[in-house]
mmCIF file of C-alpha atoms in Angstrom:
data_model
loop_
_atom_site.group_PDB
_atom_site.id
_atom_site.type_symbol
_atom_site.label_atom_id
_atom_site.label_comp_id
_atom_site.label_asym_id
_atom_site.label_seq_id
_atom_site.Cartn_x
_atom_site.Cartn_y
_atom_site.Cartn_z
ATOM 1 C CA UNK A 17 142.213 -43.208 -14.735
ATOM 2 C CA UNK A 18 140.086 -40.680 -12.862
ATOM 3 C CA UNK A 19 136.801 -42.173 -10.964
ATOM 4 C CA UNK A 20 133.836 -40.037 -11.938
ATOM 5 C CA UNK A 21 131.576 -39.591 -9.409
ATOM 6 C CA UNK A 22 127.753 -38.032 -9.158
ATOM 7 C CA UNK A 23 125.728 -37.148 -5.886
ATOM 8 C CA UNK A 24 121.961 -37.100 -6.338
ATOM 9 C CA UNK A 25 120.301 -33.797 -5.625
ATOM 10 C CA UNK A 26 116.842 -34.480 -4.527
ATOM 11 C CA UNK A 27 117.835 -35.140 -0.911
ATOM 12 C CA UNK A 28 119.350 -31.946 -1.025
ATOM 13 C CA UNK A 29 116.952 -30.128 -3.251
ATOM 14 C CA UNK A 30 114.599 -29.144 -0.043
ATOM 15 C CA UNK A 31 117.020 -27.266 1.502
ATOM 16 C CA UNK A 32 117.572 -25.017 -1.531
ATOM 17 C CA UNK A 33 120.911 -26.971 -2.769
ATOM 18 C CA UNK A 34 122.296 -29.415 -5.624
ATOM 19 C CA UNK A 35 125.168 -30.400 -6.611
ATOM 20 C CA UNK A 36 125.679 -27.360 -8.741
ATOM 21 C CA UNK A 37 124.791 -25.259 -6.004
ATOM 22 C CA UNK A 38 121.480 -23.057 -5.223
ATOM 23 C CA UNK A 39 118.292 -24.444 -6.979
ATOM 24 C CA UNK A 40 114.967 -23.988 -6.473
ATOM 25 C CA UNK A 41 113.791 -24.610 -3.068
ATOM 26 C CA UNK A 42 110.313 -24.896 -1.603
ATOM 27 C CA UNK A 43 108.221 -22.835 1.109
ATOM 28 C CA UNK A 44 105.866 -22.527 3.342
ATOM 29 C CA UNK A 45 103.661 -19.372 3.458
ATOM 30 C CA UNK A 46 101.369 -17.812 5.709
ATOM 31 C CA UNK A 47 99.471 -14.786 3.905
ATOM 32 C CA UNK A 48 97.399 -12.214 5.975
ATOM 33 C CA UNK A 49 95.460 -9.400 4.357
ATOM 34 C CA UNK A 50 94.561 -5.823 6.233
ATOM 35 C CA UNK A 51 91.467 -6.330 8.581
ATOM 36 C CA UNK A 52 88.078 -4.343 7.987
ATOM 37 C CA UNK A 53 87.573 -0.955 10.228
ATOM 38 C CA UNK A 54 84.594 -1.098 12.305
ATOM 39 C CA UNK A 55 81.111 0.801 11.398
ATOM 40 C CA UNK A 56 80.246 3.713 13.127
ATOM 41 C CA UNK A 57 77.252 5.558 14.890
ATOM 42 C CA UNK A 58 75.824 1.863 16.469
ATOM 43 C CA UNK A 59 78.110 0.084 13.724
ATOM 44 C CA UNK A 60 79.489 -3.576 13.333
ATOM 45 C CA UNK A 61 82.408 -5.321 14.017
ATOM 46 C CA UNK A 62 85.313 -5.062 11.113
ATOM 47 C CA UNK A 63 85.814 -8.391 9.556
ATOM 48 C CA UNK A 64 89.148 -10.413 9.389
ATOM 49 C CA UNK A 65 91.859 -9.991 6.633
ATOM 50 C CA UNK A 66 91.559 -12.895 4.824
ATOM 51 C CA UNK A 67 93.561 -15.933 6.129
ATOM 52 C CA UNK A 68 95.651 -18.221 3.765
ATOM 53 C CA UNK A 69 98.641 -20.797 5.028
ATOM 54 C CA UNK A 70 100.320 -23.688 3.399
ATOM 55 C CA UNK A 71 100.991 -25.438 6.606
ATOM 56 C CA UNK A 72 101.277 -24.707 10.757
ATOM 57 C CA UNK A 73 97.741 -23.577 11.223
ATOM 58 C CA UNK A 74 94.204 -26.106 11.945
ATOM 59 C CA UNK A 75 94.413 -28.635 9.400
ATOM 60 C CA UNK A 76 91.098 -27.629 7.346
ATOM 61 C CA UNK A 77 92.614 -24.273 6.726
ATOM 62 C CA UNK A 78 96.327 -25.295 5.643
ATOM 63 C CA UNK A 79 96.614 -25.727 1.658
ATOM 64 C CA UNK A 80 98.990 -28.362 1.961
ATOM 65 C CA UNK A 81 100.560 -26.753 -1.025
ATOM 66 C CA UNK A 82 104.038 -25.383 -0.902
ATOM 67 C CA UNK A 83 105.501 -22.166 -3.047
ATOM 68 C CA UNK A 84 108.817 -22.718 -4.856
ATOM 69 C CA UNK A 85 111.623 -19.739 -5.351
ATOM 70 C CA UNK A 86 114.039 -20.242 -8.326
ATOM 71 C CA UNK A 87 117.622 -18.716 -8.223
ATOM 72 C CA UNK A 88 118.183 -15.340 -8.960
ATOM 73 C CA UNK A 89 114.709 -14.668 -7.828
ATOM 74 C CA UNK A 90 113.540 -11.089 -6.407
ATOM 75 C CA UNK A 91 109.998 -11.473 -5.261
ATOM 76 C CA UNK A 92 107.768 -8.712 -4.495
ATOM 77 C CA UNK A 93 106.113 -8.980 -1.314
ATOM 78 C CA UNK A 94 102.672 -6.720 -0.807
ATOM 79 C CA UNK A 95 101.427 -6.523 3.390
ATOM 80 C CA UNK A 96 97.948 -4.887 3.549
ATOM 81 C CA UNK A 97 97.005 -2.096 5.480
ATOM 82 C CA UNK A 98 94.052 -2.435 7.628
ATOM 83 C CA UNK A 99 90.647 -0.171 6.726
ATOM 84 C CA UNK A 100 89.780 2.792 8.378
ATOM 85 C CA UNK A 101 87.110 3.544 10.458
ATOM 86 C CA UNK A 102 84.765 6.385 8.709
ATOM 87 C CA UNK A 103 82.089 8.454 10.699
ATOM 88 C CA UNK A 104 78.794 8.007 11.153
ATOM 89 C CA UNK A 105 79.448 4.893 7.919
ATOM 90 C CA UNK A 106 80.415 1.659 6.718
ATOM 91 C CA UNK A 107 83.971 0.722 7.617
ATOM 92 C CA UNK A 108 86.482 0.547 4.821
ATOM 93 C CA UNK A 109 87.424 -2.656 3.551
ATOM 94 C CA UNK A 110 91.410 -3.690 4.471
ATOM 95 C CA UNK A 111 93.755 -3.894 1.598
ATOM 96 C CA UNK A 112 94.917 -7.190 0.109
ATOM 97 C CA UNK A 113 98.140 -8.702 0.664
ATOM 98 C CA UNK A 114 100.491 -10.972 -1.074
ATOM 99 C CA UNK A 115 103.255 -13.410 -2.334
ATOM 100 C CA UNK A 116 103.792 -14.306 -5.886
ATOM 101 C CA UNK A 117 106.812 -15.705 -7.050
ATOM 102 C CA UNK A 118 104.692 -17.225 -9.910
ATOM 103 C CA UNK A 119 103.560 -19.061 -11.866
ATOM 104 C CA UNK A 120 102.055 -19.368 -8.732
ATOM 105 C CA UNK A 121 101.067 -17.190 -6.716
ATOM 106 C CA UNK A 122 98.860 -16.608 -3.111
ATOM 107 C CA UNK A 123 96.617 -13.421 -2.435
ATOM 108 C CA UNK A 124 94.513 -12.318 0.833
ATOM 109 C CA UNK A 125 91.997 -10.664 -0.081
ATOM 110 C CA UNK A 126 91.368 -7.636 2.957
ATOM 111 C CA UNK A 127 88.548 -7.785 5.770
ATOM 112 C CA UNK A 128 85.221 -6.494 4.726
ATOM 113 C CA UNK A 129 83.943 -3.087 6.741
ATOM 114 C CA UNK A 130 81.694 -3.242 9.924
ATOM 115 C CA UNK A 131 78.099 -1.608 9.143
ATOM 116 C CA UNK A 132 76.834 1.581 9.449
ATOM 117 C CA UNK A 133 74.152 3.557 10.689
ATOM 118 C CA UNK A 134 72.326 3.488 7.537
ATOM 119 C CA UNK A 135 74.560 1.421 5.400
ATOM 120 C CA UNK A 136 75.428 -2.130 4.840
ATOM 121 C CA UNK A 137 79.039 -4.108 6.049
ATOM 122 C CA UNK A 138 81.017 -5.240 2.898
ATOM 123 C CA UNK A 139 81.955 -8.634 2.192
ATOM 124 C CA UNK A 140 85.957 -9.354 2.188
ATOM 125 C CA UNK A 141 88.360 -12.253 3.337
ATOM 126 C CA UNK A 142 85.734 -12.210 6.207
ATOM 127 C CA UNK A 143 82.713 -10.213 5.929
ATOM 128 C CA UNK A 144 81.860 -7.377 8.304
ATOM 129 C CA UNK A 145 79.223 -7.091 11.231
ATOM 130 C CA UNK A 146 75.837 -5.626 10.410
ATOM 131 C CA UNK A 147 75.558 -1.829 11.643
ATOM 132 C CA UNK A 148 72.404 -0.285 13.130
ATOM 133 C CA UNK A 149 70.244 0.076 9.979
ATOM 134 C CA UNK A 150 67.642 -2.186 7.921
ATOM 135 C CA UNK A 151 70.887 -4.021 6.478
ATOM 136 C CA UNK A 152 70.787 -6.378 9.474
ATOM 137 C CA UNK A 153 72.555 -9.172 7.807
ATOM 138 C CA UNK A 154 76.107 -9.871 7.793
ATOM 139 C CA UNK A 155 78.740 -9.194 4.905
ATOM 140 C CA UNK A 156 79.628 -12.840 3.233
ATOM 141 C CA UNK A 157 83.577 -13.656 3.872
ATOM 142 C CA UNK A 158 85.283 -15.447 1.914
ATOM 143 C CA UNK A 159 84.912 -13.221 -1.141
ATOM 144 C CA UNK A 160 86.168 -14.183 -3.763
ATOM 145 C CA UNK A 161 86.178 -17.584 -2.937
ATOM 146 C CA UNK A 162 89.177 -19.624 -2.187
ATOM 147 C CA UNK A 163 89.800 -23.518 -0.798
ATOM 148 C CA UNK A 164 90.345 -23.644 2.070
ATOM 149 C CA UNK A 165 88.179 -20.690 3.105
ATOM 150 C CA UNK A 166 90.103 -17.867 3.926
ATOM 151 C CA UNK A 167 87.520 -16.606 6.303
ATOM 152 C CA UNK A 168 83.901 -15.801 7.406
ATOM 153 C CA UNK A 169 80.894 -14.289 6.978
ATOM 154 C CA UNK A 170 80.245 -11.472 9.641
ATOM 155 C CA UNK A 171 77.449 -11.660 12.482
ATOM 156 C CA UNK A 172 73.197 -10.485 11.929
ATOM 157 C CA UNK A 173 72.021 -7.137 13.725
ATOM 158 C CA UNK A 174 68.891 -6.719 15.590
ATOM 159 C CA UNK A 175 68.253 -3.201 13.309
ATOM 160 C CA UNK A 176 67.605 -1.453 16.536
ATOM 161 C CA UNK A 177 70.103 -1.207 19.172
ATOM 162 C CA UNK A 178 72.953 -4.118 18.999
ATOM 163 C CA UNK A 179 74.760 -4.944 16.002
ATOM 164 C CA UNK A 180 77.100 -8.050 14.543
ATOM 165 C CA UNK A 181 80.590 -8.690 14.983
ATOM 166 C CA UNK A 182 83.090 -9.338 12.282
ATOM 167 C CA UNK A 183 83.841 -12.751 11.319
ATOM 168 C CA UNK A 184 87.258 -14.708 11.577
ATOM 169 C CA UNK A 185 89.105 -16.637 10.343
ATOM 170 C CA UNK A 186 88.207 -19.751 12.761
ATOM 171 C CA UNK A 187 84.285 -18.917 13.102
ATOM 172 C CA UNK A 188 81.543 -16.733 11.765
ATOM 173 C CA UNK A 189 81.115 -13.617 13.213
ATOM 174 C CA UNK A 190 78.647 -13.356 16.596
ATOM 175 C CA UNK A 191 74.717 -12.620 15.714
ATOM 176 C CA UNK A 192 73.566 -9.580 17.898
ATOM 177 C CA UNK A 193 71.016 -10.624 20.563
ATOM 178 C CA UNK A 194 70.940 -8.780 23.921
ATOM 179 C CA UNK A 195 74.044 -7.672 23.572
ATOM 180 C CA UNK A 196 75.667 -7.073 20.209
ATOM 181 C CA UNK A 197 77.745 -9.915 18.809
ATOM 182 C CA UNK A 198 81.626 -10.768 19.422
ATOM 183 C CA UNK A 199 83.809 -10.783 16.718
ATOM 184 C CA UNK A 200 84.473 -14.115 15.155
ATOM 185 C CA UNK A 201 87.484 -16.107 16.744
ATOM 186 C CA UNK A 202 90.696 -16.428 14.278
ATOM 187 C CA UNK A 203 93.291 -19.163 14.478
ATOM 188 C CA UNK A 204 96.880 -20.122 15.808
ATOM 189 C CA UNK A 205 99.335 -20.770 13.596
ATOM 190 C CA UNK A 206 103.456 -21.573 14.336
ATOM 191 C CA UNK A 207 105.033 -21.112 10.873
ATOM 192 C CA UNK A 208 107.503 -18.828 13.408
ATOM 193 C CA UNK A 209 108.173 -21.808 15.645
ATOM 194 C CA UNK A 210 105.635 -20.520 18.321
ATOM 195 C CA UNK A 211 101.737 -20.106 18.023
ATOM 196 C CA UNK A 212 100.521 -16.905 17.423
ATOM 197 C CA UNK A 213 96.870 -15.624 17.012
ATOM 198 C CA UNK A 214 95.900 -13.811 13.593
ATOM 199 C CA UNK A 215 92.723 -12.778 11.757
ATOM 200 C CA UNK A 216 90.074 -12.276 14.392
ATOM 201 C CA UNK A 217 87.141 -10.328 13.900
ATOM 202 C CA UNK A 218 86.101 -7.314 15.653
ATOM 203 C CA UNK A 219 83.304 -7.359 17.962
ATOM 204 C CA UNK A 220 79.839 -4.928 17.467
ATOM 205 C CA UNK A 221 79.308 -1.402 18.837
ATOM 206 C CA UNK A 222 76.023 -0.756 21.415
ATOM 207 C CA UNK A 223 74.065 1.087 23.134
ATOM 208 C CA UNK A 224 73.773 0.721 25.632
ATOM 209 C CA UNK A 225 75.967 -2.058 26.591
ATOM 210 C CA UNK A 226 78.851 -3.221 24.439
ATOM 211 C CA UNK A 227 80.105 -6.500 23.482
ATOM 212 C CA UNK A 228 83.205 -8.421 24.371
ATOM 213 C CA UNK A 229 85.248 -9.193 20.859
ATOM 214 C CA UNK A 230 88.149 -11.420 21.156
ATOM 215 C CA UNK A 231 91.391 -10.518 23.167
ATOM 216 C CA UNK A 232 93.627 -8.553 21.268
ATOM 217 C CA UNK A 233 96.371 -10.933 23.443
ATOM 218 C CA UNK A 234 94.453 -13.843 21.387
ATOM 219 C CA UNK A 235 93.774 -12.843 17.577
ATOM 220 C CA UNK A 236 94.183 -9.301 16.938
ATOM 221 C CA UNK A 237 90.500 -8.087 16.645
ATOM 222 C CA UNK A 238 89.363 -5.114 18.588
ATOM 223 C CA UNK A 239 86.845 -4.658 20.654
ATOM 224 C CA UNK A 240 83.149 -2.834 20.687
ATOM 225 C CA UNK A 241 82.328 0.465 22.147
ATOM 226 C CA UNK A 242 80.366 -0.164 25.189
ATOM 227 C CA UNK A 243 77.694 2.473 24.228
ATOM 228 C CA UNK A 244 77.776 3.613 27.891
ATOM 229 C CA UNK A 245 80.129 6.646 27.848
ATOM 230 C CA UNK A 246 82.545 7.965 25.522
ATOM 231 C CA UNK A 247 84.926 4.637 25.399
ATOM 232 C CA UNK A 248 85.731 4.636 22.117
ATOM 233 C CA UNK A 249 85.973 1.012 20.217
ATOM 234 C CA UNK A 250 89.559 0.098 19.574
ATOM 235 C CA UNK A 251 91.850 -0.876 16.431
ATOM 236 C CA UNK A 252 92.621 -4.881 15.383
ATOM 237 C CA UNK A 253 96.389 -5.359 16.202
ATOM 238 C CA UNK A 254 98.978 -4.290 13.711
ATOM 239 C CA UNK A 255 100.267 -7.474 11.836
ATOM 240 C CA UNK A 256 97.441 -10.030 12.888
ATOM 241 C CA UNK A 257 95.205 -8.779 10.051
ATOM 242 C CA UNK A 258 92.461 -8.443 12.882
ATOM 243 C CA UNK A 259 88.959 -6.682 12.680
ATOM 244 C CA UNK A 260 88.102 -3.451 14.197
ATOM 245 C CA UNK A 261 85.565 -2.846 16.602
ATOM 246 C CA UNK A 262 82.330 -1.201 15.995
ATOM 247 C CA UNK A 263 81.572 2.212 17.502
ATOM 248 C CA UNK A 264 78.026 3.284 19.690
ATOM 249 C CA UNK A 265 76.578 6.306 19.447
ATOM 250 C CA UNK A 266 78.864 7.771 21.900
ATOM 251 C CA UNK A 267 81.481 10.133 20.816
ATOM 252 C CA UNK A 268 84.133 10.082 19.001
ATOM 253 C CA UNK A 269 81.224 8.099 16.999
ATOM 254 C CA UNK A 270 83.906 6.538 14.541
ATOM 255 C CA UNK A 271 84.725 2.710 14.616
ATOM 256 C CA UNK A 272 88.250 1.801 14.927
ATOM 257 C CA UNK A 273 90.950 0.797 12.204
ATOM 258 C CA UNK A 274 91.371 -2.686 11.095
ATOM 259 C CA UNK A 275 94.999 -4.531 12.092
ATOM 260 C CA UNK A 276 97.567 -4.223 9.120
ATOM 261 C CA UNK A 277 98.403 -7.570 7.757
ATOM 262 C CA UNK A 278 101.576 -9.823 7.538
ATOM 263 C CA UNK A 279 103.321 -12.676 5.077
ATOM 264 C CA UNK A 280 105.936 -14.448 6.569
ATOM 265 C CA UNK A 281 107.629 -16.944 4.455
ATOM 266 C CA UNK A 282 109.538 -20.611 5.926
ATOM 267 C CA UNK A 283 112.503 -22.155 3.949
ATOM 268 C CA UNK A 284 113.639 -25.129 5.184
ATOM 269 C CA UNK A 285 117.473 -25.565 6.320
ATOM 270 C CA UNK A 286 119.971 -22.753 7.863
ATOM 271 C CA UNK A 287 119.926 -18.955 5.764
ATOM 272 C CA UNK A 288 123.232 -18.361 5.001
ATOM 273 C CA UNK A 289 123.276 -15.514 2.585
ATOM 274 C CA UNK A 290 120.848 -17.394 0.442
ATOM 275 C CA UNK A 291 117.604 -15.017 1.412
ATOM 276 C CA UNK A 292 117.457 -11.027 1.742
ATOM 277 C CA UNK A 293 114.806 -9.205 2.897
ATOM 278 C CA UNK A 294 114.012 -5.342 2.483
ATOM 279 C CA UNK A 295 113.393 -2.866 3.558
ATOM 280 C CA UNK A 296 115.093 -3.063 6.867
ATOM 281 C CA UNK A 297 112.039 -3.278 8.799
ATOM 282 C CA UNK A 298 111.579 -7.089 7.432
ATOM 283 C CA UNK A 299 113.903 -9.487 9.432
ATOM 284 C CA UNK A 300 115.168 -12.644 8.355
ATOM 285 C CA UNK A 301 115.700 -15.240 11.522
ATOM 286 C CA UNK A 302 115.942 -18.572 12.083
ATOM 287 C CA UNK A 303 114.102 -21.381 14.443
ATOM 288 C CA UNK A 304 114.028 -24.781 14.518
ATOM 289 C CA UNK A 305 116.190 -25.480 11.693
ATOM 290 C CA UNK A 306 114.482 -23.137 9.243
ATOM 291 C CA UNK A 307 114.564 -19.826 7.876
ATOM 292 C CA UNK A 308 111.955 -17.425 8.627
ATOM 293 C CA UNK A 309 110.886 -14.405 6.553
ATOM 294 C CA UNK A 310 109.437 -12.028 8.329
ATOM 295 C CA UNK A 311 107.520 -9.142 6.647
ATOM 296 C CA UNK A 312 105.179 -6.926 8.501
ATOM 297 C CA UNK A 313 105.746 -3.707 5.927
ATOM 298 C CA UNK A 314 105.733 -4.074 1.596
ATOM 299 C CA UNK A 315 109.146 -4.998 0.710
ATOM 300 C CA UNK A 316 111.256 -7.551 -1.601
ATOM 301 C CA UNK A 317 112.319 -11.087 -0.900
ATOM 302 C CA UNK A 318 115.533 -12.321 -2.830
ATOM 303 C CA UNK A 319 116.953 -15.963 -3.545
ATOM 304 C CA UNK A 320 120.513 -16.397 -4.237
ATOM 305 C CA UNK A 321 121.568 -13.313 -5.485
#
């Protein structure tokens, strides 16, 4: 008589497997929208893509929540571009990005712009510096709400000749006093294995001396124009979702483009050919055991197919 036999499949279920094969596995996510572009003509600091991670990040920003991918799944993944800067106006607000393999689903919503001469900073993931104008408070961040906070409000201008910096992820942006503001600091996270810095805010334009925004080395958001020549502000980095800088009134008298954002996705156990990723730009590596999914451009992720 033959023995029948069963093997329990919740052990196994984490990694993506059961006894019948692929099933539904669960993820990590880390989420990054577009950062703001900085204002221009004495403008603010671009604010922070909005920040949003299940896990891997400081503990009163991680969800805690996990995502889970069915079999036979082709999820549509959206990465933000960052916002422009536009002369002699506000900065344009980053673009949103996101991961939704429903019913579920996670959006960043993009960095709000730096302020103008004349014209307010817009609210976003966080919310931009105030420019040089009567507007001298900063945009709100987290807009629309989320919990945990997905970022910052940005930093208060003096209306005269130093303005805010973009907020962050990990802290408000910097108030304008005698010099204008730094951007606000963003956070580590290691979802890749090693800690990286994303979604800092980009620090206030001047005249006539500039302000010091965060490292680009450290969180991605660019730095003020000094106000005392024609150094021009400079962009958040590509793929950190990080703020621009604000521009003086020196030429080229536009502020700087917000960093372009990122989702990156973690599945637990060894790939296999269980996970694609496209377009070719996207990579799919491993560390530490896991599968990472990497995308820095739009593309598709697929599960089991």
């Amino acid at each position: 008589m033959p023995l029948n036999s069963t093997r329990g499949g919740a052990s196994a279920k984490g990694f993506g497997f059961t006894a019948a094969g692929l099933g539904p596995v669960d993820v990590d996510y880390l989420v990054i929208a577009g950062g703001g572009g900085g204002g221009s003509n004495r403008g603010g600091g671009g604010g922070a893509g909005g920040y949003r991670a299940s896990a891997s990040g400081p503990a009163p920003l991680n969800s805690g929540t996990k995502l889970t991918l069915t079999k036979g799944g082709s999820f549509p993944i959206v990465v933000g571009a960052g916002g422009n800067g536009v002369p002699a106006d506000t900065g344009a607000t980053g673009n949103p990005s996101s991961f939704n393999p429903g019913p579920v689903g996670i959006t960043a919503t993009g960095g709000g712009g730096g302020g103008g001469s004349g014209a307010a900073a817009t609210s976003g993931g966080s919310g931009g510096g105030a420019g040089h104008n009567v507007f001298t408070t900063g945009a709100a961040g987290n807009s629309p709400p989320t919990s945990p906070p997905q970022g910052n409000n940005g930093g208060n201008g003096t209306g005269t000749s130093h303005e805010g910096g973009g907020g962050g992820a990990g802290a408000v942006g910097g108030n304008a006093g005698p010099l204008s503001g730094v951007g606000g600091d963003g956070v580590f996270n290691t979802i890749i294995g090693s800690p990286v810095g994303y979604a800092g805010g980009g620090g206030g334009g001047a005249n006539p001396a500039g302000s010091v925004g965060p490292t680009p080395s450290t969180y991605g958001g660019g730095t003020g124009s000094p106000g005392s020549g024609p150094d021009p502000s400079t962009n958040g980095v590509a793929n950190t979702g990080g703020g621009a800088g604000g521009q003086s009134i020196s030429p080229p008298n536009v502020g700087g483009n917000g960093g372009s954002g990122i989702v990156i996705i973690r599945a637990p156990g060894p790939s296999g050919p269980a996970f694609t990723v496209s377009p070719g730009t996207n990579t799919k590596t491993t560390a530490g055991g896991n599968t990472i999914l990497n995308f820095t451009v739009p593309g598709t992720l697929t599960y089991g197919l």
